[in-house]
XYZ file of C-alpha atoms in Angstrom:
590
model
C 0.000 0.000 0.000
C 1.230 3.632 -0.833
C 1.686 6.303 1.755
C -1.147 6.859 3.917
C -3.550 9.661 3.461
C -5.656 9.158 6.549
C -4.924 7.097 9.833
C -6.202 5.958 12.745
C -3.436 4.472 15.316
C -4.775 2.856 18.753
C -8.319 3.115 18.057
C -10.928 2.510 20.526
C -14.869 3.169 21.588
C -17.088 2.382 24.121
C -20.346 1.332 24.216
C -22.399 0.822 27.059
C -20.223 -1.267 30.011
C -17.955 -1.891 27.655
C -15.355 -1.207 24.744
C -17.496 -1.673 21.140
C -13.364 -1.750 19.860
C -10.031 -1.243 20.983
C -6.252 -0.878 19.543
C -7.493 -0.787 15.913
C -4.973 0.586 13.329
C -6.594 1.991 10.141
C -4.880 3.165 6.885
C -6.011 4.265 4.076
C -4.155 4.936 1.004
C -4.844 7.877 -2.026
C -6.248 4.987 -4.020
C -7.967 2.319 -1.978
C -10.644 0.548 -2.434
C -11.801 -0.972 0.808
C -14.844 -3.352 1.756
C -15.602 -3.262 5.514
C -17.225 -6.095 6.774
C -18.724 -7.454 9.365
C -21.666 -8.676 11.568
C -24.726 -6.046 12.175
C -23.542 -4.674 15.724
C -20.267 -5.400 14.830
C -19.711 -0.942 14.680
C -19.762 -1.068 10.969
C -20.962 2.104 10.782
C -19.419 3.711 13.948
C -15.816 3.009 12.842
C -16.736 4.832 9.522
C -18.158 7.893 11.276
C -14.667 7.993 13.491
C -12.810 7.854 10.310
C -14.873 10.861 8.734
C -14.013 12.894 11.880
C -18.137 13.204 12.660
C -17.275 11.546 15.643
C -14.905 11.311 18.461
C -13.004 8.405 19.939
C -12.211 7.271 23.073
C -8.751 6.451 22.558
C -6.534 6.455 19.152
C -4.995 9.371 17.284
C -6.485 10.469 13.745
C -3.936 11.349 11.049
C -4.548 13.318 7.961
C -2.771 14.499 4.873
C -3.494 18.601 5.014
C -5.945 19.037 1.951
C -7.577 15.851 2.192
C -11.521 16.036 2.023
C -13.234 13.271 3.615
C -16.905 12.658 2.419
C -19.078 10.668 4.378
C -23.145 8.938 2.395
C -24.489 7.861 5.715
C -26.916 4.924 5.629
C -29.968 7.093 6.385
C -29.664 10.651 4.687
C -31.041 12.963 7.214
C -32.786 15.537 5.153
C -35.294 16.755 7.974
C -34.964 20.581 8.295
C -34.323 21.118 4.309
C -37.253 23.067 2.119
C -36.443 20.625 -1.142
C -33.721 17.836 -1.900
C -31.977 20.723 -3.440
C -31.570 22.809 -0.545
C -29.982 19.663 1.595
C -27.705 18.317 -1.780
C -26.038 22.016 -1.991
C -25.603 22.521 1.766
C -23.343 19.796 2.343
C -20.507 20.038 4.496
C -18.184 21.856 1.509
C -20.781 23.531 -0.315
C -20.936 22.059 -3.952
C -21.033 23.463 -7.129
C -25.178 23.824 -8.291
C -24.650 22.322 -11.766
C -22.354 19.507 -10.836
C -24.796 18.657 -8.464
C -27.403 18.543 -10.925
C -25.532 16.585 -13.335
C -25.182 13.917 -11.093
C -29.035 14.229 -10.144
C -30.087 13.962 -13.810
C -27.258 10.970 -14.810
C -29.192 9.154 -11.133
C -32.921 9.923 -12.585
C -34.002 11.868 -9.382
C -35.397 15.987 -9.414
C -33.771 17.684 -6.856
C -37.119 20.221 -6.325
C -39.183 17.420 -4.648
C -40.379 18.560 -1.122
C -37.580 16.855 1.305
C -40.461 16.235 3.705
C -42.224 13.702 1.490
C -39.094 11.915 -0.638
C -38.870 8.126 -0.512
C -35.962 6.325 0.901
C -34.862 6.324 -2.831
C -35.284 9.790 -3.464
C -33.005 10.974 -0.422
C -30.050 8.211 -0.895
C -29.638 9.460 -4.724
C -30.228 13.243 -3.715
C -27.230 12.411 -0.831
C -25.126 10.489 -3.733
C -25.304 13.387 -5.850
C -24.148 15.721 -2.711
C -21.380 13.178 -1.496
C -19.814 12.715 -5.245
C -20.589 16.760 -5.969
C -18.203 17.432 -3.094
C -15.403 16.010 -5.217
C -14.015 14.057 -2.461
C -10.649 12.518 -1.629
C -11.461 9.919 0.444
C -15.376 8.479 -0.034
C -17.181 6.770 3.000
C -20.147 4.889 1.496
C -22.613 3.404 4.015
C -25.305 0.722 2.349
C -25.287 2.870 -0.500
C -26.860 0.630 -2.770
C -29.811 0.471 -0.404
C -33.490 1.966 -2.167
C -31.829 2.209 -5.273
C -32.673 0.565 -8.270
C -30.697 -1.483 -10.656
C -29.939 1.325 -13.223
C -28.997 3.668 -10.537
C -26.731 0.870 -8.841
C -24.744 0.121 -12.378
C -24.400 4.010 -12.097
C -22.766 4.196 -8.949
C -20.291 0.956 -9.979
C -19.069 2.781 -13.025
C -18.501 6.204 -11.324
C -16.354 4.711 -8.301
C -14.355 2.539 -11.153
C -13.481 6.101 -12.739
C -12.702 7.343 -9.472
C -9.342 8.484 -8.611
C -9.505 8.908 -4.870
C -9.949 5.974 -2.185
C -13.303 4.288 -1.137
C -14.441 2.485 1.788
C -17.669 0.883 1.381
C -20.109 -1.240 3.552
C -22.374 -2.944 1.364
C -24.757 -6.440 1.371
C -24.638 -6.179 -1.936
C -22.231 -8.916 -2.905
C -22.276 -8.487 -6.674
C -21.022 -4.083 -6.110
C -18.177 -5.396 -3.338
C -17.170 -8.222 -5.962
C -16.747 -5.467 -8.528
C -15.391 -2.524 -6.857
C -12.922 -3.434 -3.644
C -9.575 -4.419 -4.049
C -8.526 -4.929 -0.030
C -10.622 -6.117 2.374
C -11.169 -4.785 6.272
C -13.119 -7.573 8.229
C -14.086 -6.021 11.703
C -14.766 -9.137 14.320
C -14.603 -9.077 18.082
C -13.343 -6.398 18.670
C -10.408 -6.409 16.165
C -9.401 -5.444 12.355
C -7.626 -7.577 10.167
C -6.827 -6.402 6.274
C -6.464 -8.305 3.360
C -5.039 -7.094 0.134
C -7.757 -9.266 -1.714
C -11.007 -8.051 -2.597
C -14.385 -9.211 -1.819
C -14.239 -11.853 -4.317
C -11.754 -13.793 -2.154
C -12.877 -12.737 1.202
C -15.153 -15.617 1.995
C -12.274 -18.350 1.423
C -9.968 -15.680 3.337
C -12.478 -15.729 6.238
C -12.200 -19.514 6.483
C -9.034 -19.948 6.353
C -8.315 -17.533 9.399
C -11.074 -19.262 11.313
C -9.353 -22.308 10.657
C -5.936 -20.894 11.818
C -8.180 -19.636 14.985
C -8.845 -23.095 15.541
C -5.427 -24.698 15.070
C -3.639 -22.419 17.634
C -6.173 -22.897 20.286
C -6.050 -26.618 19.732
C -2.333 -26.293 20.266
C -2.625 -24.025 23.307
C -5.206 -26.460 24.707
C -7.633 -23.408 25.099
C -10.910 -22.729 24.294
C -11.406 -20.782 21.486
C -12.692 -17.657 22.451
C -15.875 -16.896 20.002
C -19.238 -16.391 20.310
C -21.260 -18.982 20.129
C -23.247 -17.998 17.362
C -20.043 -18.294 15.304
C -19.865 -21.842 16.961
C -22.950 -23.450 15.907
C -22.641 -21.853 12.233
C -18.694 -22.701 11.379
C -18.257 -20.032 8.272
C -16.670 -23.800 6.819
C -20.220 -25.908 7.452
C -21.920 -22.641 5.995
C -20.091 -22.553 2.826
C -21.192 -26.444 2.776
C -25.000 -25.996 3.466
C -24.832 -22.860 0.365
C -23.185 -25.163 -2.331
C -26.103 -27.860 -1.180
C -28.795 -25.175 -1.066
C -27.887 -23.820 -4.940
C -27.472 -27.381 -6.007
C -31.045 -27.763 -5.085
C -32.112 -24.077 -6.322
C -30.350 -24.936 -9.803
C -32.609 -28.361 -10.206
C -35.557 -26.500 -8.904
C -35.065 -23.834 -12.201
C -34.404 -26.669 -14.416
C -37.930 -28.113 -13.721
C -38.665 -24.656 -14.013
C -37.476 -23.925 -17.341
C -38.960 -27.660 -18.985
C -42.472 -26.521 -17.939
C -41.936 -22.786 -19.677
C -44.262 -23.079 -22.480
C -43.772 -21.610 -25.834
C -40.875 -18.989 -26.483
C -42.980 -15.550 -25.713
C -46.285 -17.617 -23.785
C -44.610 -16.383 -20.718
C -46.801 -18.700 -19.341
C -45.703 -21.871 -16.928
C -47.684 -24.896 -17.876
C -48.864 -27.342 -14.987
C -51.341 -30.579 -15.090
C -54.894 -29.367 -14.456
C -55.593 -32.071 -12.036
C -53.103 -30.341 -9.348
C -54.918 -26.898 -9.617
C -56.802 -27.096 -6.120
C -52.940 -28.070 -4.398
C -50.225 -26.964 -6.137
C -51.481 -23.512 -8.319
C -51.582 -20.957 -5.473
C -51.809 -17.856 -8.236
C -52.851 -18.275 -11.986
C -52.751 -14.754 -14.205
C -54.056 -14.682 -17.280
C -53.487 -11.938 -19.807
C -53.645 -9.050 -17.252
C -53.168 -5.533 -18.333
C -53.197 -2.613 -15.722
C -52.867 1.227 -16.924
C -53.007 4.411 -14.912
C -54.191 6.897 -17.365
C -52.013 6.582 -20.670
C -49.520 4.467 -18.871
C -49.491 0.826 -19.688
C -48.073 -0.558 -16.512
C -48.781 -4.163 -17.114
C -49.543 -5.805 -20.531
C -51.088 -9.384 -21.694
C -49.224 -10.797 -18.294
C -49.746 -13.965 -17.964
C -48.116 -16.720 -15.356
C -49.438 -19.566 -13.509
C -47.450 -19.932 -9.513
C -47.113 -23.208 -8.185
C -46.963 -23.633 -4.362
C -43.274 -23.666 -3.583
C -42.054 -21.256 -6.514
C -39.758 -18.360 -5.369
C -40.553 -15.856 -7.670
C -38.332 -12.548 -7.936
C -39.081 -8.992 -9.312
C -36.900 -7.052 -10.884
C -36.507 -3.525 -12.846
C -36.184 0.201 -12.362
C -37.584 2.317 -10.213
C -41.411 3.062 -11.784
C -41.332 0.397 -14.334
C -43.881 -0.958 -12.289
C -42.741 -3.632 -9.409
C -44.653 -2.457 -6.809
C -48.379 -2.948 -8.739
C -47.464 -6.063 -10.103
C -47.300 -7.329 -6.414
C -50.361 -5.726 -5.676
C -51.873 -7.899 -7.892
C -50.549 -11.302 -7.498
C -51.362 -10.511 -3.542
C -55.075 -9.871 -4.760
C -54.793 -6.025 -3.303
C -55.365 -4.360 -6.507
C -57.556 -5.641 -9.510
C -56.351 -5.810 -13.123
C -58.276 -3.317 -15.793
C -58.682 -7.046 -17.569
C -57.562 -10.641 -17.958
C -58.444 -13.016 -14.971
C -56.847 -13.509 -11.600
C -57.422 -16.629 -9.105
C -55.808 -16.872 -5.959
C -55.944 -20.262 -4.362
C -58.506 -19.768 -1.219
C -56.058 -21.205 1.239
C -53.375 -18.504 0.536
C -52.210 -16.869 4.085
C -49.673 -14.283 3.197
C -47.031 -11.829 5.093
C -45.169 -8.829 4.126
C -41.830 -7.306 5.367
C -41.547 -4.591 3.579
C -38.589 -1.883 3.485
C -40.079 0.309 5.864
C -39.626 -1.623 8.170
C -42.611 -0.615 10.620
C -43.180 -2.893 13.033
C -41.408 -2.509 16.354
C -41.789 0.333 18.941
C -38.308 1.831 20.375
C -39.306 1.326 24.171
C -40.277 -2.378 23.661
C -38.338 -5.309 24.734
C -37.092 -8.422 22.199
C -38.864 -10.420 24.196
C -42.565 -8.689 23.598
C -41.618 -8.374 20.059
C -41.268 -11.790 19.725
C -42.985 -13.838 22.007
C -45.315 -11.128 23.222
C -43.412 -10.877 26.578
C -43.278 -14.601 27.229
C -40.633 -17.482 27.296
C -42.117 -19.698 24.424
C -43.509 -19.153 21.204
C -44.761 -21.398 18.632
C -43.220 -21.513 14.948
C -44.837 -23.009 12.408
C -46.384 -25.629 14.869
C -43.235 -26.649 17.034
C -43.015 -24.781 20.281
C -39.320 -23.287 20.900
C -37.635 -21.209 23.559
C -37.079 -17.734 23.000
C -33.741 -17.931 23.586
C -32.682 -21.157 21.287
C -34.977 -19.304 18.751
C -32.934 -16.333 19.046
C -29.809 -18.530 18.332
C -31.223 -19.441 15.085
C -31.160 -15.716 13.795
C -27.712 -15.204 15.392
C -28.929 -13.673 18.473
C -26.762 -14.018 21.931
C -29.990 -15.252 24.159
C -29.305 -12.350 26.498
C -30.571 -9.942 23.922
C -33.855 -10.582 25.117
C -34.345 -8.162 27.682
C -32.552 -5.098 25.050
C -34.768 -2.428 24.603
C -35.350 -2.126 20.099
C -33.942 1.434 20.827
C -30.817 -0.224 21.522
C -30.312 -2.359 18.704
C -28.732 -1.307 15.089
C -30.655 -0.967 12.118
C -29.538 -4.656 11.234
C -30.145 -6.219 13.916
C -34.123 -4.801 13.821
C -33.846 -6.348 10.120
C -32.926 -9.823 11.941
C -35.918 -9.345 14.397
C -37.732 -8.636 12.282
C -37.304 -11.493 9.896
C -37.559 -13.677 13.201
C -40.456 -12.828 13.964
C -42.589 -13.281 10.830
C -41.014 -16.111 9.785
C -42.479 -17.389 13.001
C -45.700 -16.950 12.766
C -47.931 -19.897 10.382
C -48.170 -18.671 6.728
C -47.766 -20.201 2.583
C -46.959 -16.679 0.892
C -44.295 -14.470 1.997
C -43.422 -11.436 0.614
C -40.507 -9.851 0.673
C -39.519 -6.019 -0.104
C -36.213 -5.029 -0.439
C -35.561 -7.699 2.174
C -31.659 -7.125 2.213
C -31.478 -3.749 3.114
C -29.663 -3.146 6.408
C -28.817 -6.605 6.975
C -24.783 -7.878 7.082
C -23.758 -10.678 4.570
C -23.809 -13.477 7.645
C -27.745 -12.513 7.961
C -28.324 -12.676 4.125
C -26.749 -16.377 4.425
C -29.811 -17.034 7.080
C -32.058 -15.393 5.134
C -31.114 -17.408 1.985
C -31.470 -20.767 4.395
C -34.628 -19.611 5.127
C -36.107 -19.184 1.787
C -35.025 -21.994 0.655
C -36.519 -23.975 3.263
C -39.472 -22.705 3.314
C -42.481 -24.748 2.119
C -44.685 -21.918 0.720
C -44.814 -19.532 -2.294
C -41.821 -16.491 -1.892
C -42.241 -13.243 -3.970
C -39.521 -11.298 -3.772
C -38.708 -7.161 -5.056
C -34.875 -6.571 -4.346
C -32.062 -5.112 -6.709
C -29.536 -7.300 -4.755
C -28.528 -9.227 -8.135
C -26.561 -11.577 -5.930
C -29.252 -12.550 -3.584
C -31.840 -13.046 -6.437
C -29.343 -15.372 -7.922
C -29.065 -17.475 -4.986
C -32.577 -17.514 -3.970
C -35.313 -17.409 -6.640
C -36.575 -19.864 -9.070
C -38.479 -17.682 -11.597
C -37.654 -13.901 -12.003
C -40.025 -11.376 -13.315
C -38.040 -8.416 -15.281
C -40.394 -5.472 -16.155
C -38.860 -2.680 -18.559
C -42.180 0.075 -17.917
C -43.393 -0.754 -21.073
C -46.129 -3.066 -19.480
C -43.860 -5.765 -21.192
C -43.341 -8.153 -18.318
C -39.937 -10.904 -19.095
C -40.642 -14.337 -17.457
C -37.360 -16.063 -16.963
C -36.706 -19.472 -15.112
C -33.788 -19.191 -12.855
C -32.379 -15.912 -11.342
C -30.899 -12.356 -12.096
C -28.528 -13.286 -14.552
C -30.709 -15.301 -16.578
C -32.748 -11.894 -17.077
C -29.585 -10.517 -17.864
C -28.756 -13.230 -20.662
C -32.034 -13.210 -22.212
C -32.077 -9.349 -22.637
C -28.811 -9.659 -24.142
C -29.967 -12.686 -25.898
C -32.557 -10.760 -27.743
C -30.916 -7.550 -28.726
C -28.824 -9.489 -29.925
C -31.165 -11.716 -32.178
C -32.005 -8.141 -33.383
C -29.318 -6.336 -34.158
C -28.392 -9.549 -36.068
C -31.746 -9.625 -37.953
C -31.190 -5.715 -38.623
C -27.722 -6.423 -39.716
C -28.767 -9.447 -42.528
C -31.406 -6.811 -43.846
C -29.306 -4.012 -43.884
C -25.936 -6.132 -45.458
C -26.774 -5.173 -48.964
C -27.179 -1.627 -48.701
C -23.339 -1.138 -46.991
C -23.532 2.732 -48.041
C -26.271 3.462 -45.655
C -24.200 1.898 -42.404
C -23.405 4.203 -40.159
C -21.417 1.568 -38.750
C -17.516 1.072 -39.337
C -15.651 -2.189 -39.620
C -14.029 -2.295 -36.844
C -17.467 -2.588 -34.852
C -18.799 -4.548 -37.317
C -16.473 -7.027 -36.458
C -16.589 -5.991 -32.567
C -20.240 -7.230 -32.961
C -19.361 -10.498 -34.004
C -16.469 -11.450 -31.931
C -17.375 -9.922 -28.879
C -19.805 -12.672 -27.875
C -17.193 -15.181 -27.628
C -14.856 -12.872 -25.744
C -17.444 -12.772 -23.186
C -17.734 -16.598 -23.011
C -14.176 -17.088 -22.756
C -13.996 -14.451 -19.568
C -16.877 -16.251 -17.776
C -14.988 -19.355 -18.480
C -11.663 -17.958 -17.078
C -13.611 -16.533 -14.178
C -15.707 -19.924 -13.077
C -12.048 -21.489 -13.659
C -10.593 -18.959 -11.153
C -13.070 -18.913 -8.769
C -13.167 -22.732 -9.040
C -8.927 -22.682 -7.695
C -9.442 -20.071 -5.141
C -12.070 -22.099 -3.712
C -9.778 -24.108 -2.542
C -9.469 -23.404 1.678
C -6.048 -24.168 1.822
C -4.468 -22.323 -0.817
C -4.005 -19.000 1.350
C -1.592 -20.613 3.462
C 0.200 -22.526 0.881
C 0.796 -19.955 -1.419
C -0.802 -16.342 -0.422
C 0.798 -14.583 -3.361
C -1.375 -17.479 -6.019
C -4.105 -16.174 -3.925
C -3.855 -13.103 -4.513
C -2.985 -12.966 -7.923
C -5.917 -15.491 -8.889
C -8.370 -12.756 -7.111
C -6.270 -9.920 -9.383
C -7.081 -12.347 -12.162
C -10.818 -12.656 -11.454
C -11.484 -8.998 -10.956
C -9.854 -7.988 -14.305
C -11.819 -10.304 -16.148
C -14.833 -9.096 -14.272
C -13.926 -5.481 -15.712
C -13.054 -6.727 -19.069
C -16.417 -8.921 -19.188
C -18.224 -5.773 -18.171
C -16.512 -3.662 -20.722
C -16.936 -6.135 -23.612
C -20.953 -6.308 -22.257
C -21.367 -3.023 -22.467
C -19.736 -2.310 -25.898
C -21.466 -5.259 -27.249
C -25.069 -3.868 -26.542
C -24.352 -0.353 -27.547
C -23.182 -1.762 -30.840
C -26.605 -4.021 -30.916
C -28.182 -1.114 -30.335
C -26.128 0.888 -32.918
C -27.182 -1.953 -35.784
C -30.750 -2.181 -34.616
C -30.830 1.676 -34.859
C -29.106 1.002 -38.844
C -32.066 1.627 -41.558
């Protein structure tokens, strides 16, 4: 790493009886890009507010280079007290230029003259971006800042901090952005920091090899380890197990999926008649839904079997949120028909997250002040159940006030998936939650017996959870697609492609009227199989470094195979991108 622009030597806080963190050394260098991770509670979020200077330590000296600005995008953008999102994106703490401002507020699809008072949680993290990135920063504290944001406004965000020229530290659940974006990892746990000079992409094996390490010198000390016991019953090892079983299982579950997909452009999943009283929970056909002139939903059409995780995807009005509406039976369709199997007992957690009351205990929250409560017919303990959801028992008695924003997230998701249901419906489920929970939460799902619908721009989670996914563009035009995110991905690709081929046979004989050169002719036709051969070099990568061992028999392989895989991340992306805008460009060809 290059000479330090900011440090933190000695660092320590404390929280309640005790110290949160002590004798952490931090440095960050002019070009670093850090992930921080760690468990919700973990001070995630605290040790990035000490770095920013917003707040003070207990112990530990902060060192800056004169000059440097620090920027910090908190989680929750506090834009109480402003008239407009304008007012709060050009006060921020080094006043930024109007018009860069609003650059980066058009290029993120948000208008700046909405009333602050009555933005969405979307609205306020891109009006905050476009403040935090205004400021022309140095060094770039992002907290959750993929959260409310939708997919176009994510792939935004990923190329800006690529261009980037200062240093980053992110917190993020969103495995796909920290798998793209950090080279060096910081993995707060127990009290301590340890850095890697690997990226995300290699964190997980990283992780297990330390714990194993862990495990080796206390087993030669003859002491107990000293962990929590949380970590105990979930071994990050028997984890990694359980997810390669679990996506085994998911990938045979879309296979099924995909043989029953009827006709190319039916959109329509074909079932025997006979199981229509138990296994069709939801059967659409042709719905269309308009407000006004806008076509929200068009000729939809799907059948949902009991069982089927089903995921929704697209931008931010293309029209998620009243497709849900209608599969849950809460809004009716202008036409087409709509049963709903009679039996159907639903929940919702939703991103608002409004359930639990500040002065309440954990324990009224989730067992309405008792010791036992029943899930899903088996009566448990309050305290084992708490284990399950990676609780320490003694939590019980906390006040909600005193718990972090992820750790409501986990009580939350206790507590519903508690109660007796055969729909549940996720919104933006992974917001606020740390990348131990989203494991859980993956277990969960794919455990669970009944019918999952899902709206969440975390392409990584989708990927590892749903069956079918949903992909709406805003034409009304609604993309059914056995298996997950990607699959969307590789269809839409597939068909602009199957396009801009089609426009290139009929356009061949008229070469005079191409506005397109050679060179991306032939970039059209090659690039296809570039792609294929980076994927292939990146499964073959990822397949070597998944090895547990190979950190501690040869660290600098490791390291380069993780410098490998994120290059040929960035050169897939590149060719991707180039690719389309040249389908595009022959489409557009007349």
């Amino acid at each position: 790493m290059a000479a330090p622009v900011l440090s933190y030597e000695g660092l320590g806080v404390v929280q309640g009886n005790g110290w949160l963190f002590r004798g952490l050394d931090i440095h960050v260098g002019a070009r670093d890009r850090l992930a921080l991770i760690g468990r919700n509670g973990a001070g995630k979020t605290t040790l990035l507010k000490l770095i920013a200077g917003a707040l003070d330590a207990d112990e530990g000296r902060r060192t800056i280079v004169p000059g440097t600005h620090v920027v910090l995008l908190e989680q929750d953008p506090k834009v109480e007290g402003y008239a407009t999102l304008r007012e709060f994106a050009l006060r921020g703490p080094r006043a930024p230029a109007e018009h860069e401002v609003d650059a980066i507020a058009d290029q993120l699809g948000i208008d700046l003259d909405r009333e602050a008072s009555t933005a969405s949680g979307g609205e306020r993290r891109r009006a905050a971006i476009a403040r935090a990135l205004a400021e022309r920063p140095d060094v770039l504290l992002l907290d959750e800042p993929t959260n409310h944001l939708d997919l176009s406004a994510i792939e935004w965000l990923e190329e800006w901090l690529n261009r980037f020229n200062g240093a980053f530290i992110v917190i993020s659940h969103d495995r796909t952005f920290l798998t793209r974006l950090t080279k060096s990892t910081l993995w707060l746990d127990r009290g301590g920091i340890r850095r890697a000079e690997i990226g995300f992409g290699g964190f997980e094996a990283w992780m297990e090899q330390a714990a194993a390490e862990e495990e080796r010198a206390a087993q030669r000390l003859d002491a107990k380890l000293k962990i929590e016991e949380h970590w105990l019953h979930r071994g990050v090892t028997a984890r990694r197990k359980r997810n390669m079983g679990r996506l085994e299982k998911l990938h045979d579950l879309r296979a099924e999926r995909a043989a029953m997909q009827g006709p190319q452009g039916t959109a329509k999943i074909q079932v025997e008649a006979d199981d229509t009283k138990t296994k069709v929970v939801i059967d659409a056909e042709h719905v269309s839904k308009s407000f006004g002139d806008r076509m929200v939903l068009k000729d939809f059409t799907l059948r949902v079997r009991r069982g089927d995780r089903i995921g929704i995807v697209g931008g931010n009005g293309a029209g998620k949120t009243t497709l849900l509406r209608i599969l849950m039976g809460d809004l009716e369709p202008d036409s087409g028909k709509l049963m709903r199997a009679k039996t159907l007992n639903g929940i919702v957690i939703d991103q608002q997250r409004k359930l639990m009351a500040p002065e309440k205990r954990v324990r009224e929250v989730l067992a309405d002040g008792g010791d036992w409560l029943d899930v899903n017919g088996v009566k448990k303990h309050i305290h084992g159940y708490l284990k399950e959801f990676l609780f320490d028992p003694s939590i019980a008695e906390a006040r909600i006030a005193t718990l972090s924003g992820g750790e409501r997230s986990r009580l939350l998701l206790a507590r519903e998936f508690a109660r007796p249901s055969n729909l549940l419906v996720l919104d933006e489920p992974t917001n606020d939650l740390d990348l131990e929970t989203l494991d859980l939460l993956q277990e969960v799902i794919g455990d669970y017996a009944g019918t999952v619908l899902i709206v969440s721009h975390d392409r990584d989670f989708l990927d590892r959870t749903v069956t079918v996914t949903l992909g709406l563009d805003g034409s009304g035009t609604v993309d059914v697609v056995p298996g997950g995110y990607a699959d969307w991905v590789a269809k839409r690709r597939e068909r602009t492609a199957g396009k801009g081929r089609t426009k290139a046979t009929e356009t061949a004989p008229k070469p005079k009227s191409s506005k397109m050169s050679y060179k991306d002719q032939r970039d059209l036709q090659i690039l296809p199989a570039r792609v294929q051969e980076l994927e292939a070099a990146i499964e073959r990568d990822e397949a070597l470094l998944a090895d547990p061992a190979l950190y501690a028999k040869d660290p600098k392989r490791f390291a380069l195979l993780n410098a490998q895989i994120e290059k040929a991340r960035a050169d897939k992306d590149a060719a991707e991108e180039r690719w389309l805008a040249l389908a595009e460009a022959a489409e557009a060809v007349v």
